Short mmCIF file of C-alpha atoms in Angstrom, two decimals:
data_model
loop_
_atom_site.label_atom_id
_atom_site.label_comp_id
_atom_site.label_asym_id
_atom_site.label_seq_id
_atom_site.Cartn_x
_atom_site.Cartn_y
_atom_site.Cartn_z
CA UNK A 1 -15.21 21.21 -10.25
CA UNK A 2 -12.52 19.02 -9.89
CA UNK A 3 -8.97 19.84 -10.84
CA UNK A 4 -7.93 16.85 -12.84
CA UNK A 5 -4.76 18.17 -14.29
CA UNK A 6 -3.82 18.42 -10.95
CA UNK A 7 -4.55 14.69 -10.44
CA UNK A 8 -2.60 13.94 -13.35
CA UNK A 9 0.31 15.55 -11.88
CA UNK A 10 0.06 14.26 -9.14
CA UNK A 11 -0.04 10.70 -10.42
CA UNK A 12 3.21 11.63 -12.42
CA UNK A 13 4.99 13.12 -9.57
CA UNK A 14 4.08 9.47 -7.73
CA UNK A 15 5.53 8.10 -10.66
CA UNK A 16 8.64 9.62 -10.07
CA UNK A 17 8.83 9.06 -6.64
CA UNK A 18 8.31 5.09 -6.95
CA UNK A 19 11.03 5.11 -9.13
CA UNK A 20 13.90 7.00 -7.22
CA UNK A 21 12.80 4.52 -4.24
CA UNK A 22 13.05 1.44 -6.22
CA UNK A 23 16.35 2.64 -7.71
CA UNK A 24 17.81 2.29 -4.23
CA UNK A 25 17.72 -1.57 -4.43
CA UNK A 26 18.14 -1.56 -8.50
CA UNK A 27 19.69 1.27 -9.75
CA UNK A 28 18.92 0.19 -13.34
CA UNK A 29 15.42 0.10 -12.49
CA UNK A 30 13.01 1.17 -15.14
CA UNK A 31 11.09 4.66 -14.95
CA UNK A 32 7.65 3.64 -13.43
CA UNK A 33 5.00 5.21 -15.68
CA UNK A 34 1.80 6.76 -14.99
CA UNK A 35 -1.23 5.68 -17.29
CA UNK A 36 -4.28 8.37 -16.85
CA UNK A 37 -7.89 7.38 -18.03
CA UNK A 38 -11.77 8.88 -17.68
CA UNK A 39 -13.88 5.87 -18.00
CA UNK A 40 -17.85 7.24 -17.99
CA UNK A 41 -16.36 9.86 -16.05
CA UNK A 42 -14.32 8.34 -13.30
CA UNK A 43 -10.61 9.40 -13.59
CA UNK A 44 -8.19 6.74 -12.54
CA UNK A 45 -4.68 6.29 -13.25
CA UNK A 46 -2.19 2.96 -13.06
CA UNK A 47 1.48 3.45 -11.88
CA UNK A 48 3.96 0.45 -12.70
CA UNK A 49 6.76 -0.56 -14.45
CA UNK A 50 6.31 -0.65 -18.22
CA UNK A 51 4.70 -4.46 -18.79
CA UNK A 52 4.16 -4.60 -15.30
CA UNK A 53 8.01 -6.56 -15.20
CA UNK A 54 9.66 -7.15 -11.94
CA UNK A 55 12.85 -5.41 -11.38
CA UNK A 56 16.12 -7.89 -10.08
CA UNK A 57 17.57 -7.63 -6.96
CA UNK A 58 20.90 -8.90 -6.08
CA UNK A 59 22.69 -9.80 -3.22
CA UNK A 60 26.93 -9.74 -3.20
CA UNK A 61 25.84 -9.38 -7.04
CA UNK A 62 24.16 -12.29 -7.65
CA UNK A 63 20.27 -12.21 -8.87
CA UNK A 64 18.78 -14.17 -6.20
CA UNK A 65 15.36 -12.11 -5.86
CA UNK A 66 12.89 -9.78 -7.97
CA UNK A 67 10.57 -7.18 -7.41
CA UNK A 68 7.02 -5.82 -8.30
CA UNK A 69 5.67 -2.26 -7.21
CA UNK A 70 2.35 -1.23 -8.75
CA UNK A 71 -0.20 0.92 -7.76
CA UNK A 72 -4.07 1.96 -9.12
CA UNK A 73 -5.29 5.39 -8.51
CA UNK A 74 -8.40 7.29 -8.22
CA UNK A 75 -10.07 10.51 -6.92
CA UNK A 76 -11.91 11.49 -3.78
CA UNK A 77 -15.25 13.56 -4.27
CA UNK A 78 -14.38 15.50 -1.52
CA UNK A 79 -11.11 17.01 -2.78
CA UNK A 80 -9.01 16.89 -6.10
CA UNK A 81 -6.15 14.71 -4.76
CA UNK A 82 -5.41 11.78 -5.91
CA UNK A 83 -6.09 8.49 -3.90
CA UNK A 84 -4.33 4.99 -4.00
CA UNK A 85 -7.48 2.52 -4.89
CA UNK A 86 -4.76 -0.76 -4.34
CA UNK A 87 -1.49 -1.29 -4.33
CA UNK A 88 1.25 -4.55 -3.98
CA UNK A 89 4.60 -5.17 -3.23
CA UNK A 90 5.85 -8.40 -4.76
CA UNK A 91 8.80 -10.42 -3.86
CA UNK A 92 9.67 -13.21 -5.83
CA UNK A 93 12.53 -15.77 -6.27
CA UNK A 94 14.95 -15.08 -9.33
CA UNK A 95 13.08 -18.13 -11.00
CA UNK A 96 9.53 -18.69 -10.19
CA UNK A 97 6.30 -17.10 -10.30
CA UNK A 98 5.25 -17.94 -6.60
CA UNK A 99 6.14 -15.01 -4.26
CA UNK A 100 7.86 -15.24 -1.66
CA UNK A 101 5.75 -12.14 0.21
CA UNK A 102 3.40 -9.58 -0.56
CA UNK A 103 1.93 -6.27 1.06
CA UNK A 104 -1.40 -5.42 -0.64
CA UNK A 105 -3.50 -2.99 -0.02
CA UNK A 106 -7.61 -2.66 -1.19
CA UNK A 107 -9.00 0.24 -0.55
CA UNK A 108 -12.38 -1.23 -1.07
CA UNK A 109 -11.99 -4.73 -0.40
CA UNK A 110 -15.12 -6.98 -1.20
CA UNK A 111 -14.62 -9.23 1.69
CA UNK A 112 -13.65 -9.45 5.51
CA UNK A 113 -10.09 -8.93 4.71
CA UNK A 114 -7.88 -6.26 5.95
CA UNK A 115 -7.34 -3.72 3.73
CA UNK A 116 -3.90 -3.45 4.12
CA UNK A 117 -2.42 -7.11 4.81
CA UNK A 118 1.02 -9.21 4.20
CA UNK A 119 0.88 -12.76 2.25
CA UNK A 120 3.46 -15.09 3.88
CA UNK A 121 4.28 -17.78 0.98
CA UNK A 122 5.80 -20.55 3.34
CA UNK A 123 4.69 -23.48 5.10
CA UNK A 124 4.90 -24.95 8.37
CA UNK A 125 2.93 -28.10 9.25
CA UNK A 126 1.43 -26.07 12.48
CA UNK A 127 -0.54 -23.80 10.09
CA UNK A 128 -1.86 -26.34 7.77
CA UNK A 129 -2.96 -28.45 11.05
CA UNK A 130 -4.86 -25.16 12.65
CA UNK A 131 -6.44 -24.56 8.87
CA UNK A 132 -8.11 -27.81 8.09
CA UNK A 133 -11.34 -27.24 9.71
CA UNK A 134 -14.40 -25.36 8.67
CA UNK A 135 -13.81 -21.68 10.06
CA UNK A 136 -16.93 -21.04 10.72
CA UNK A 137 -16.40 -18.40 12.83
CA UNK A 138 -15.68 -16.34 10.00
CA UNK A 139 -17.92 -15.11 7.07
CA UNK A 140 -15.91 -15.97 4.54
CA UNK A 141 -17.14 -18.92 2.71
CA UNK A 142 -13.81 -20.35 1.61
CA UNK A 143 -12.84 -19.90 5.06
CA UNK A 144 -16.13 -21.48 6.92
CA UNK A 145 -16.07 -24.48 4.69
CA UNK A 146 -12.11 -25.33 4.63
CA UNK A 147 -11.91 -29.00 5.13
CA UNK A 148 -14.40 -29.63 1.94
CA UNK A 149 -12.13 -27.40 -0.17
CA UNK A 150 -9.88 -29.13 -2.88
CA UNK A 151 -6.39 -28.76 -1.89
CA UNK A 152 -4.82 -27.91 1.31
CA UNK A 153 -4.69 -24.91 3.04
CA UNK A 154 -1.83 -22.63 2.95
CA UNK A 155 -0.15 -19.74 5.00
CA UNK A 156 -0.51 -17.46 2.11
CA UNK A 157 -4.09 -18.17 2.00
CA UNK A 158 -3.96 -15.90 5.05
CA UNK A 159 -4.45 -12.17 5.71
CA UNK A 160 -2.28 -10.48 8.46
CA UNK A 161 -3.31 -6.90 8.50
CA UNK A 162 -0.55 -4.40 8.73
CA UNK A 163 -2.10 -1.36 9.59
CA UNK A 164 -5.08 -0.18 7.79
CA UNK A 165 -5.73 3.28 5.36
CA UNK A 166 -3.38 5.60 6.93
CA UNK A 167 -0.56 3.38 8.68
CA UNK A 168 0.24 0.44 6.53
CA UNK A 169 3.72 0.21 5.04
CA UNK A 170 5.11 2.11 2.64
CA UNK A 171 7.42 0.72 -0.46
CA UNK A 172 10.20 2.34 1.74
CA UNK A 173 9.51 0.44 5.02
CA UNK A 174 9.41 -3.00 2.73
CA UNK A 175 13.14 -2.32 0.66
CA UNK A 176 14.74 -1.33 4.05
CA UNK A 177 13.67 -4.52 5.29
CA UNK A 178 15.23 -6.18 2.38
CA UNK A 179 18.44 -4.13 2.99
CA UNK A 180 18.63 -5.32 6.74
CA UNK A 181 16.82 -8.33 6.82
CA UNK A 182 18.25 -10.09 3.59
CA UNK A 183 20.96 -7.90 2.98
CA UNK A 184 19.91 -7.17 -0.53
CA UNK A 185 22.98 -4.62 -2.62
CA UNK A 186 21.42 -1.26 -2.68
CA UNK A 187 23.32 2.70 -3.34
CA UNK A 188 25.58 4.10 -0.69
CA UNK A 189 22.59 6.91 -0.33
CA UNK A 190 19.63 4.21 -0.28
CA UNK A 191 19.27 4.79 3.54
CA UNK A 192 18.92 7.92 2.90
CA UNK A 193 16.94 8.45 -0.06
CA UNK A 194 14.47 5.53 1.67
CA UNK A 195 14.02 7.75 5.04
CA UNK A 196 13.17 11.16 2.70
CA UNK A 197 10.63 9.17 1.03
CA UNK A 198 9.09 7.96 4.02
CA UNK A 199 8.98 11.20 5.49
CA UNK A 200 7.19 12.81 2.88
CA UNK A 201 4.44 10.16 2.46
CA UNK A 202 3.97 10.04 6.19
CA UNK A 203 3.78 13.65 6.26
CA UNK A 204 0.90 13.16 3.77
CA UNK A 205 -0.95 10.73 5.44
CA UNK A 206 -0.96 13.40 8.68
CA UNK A 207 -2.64 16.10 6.28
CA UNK A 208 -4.78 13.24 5.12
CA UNK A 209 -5.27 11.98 9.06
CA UNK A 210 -5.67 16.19 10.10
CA UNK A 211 -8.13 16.52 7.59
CA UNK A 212 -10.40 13.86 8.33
CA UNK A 213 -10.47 14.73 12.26
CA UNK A 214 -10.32 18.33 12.35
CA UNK A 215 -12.28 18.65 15.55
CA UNK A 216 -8.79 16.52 17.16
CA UNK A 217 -6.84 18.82 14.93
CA UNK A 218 -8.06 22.01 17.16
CA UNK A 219 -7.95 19.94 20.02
CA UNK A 220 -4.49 19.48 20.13
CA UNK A 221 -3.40 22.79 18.63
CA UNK A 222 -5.36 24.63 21.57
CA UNK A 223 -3.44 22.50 24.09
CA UNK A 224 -0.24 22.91 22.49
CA UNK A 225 -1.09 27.02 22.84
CA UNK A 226 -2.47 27.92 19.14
CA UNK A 227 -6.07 29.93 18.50
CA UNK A 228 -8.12 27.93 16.31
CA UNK A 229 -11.31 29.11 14.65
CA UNK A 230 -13.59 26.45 13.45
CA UNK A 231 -14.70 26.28 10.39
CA UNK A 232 -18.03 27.59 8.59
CA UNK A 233 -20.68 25.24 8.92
CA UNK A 234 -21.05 25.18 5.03
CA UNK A 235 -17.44 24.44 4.97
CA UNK A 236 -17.53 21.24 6.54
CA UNK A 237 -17.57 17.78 4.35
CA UNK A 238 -20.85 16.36 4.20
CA UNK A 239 -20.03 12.58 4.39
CA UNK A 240 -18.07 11.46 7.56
CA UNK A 241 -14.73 10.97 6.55
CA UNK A 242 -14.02 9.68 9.65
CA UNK A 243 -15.03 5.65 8.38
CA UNK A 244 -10.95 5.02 7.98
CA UNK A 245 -10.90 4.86 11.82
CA UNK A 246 -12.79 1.79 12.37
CA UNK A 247 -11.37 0.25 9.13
CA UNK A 248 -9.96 -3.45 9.76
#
């Protein structure tokens, strides 16, 4: 049975975290909260700040940019942790609603896009040239059948993929680019704090890696000098949760 108040704190504890991080760049940042439901028996959760507002960024303390975090959660039915379902990171000018870039991540998408890609809302004349004929190399019908479409293609209508399930960007990667890139005002400790986070989602994404490739797992412990016992064969998962590897 699964161990939904675990979930639950879990999805809190993520909560937390996304705020502290955030607070790095805006230290009057919001508290992100956590909203748990069981719809017909699926548990999912949303984490985001409360309306879903973008926090302001500043830069020698002017409010030149804003920022959106938000995340949707689920469960896996092979163990009782809780999974990220999508997520974006939002950049947008202090007046506007077009971003400037995203990050978002699907873990199911429903077409041939990368499940973890980067919108790029820009133009260059190069890109709108290469994008007004019919791609139809690709399955994607709004893709194959470009030069009929209504209005002209853009940059952001593109996907780049930035790594897949396991080694996409964090929130932490993205607001240290900010720091460096933009120069965005952030806490004397935000380096800091930012390079903690990281580590600990990273380190979760090995245990989520380790888990799915267990057979690797033993491989490299045995070379590295360990005894490793495999596993009872009634222990062992019964769907392949190896399909993340060959994830675009």
């Amino acid at each position: 049975m699964e161990d939904l108040s675990a979930q639950e704190r879990q999805t809190h504890d993520f909560a937390a975290q996304t705020t502290t991080t955030v607070r790095t760049v805006c230290p009057t940042a919001p508290d992100w909260v956590a909203e748990v439901s069981i719809h017909k028996g699926v548990w999912k959760a949303t984490i985001a700040a409360p309306d879903d507002k973008p926090v302001v960024l500043t830069v020698e303390g002017r409010r030149l940019l804003r920022l959106k975090v938000s995340y949707e959660c689920t469960t896996s039915a092979r163990h009782s942790y809780m999974l990220v379902e999508t997520s974006t990171f939002e950049l947008l000018p202090a007046k506007g609603r077009e971003p400037l870039v995203r990050i978002d991540y699907l873990r199911h998408p429903e077409s041939d896009v990368p499940c973890g890609h980067l919108h790029v809302h820009a133009h260059r004349d190069d890109w709108t040239f290469a994008m007004t004929r019919n791609g139809v190399g690709s399955r994607r019908r709004s893709v194959a059948r470009r030069a009929s479409a209504e209005r002209a293609p853009q940059l952001s209508d593109v996907h780049f993929p930035v790594g897949g399930p396991r080694l996409r960007p964090t929130l932490e990667d993205f607001l240290e680019m900010l720091i460096h890139d933009i120069g965005v005002d952030h806490t004397d400790d935000a380096l800091v704090v930012l390079a903690r986070q990281r580590q600990a989602w990273r380190i979760d994404q090995i245990r989520a890696a380790v888990a799915s490739l267990p057979e690797v797992a033993a491989d490299v412990l045995r070379d590295a000098g360990y005894t490793v016992s495999p596993a009872a064969e009634k222990d062992r998962p019964l769907a392949d949760p190896r399909a993340w590897l060959t994830r675009y």
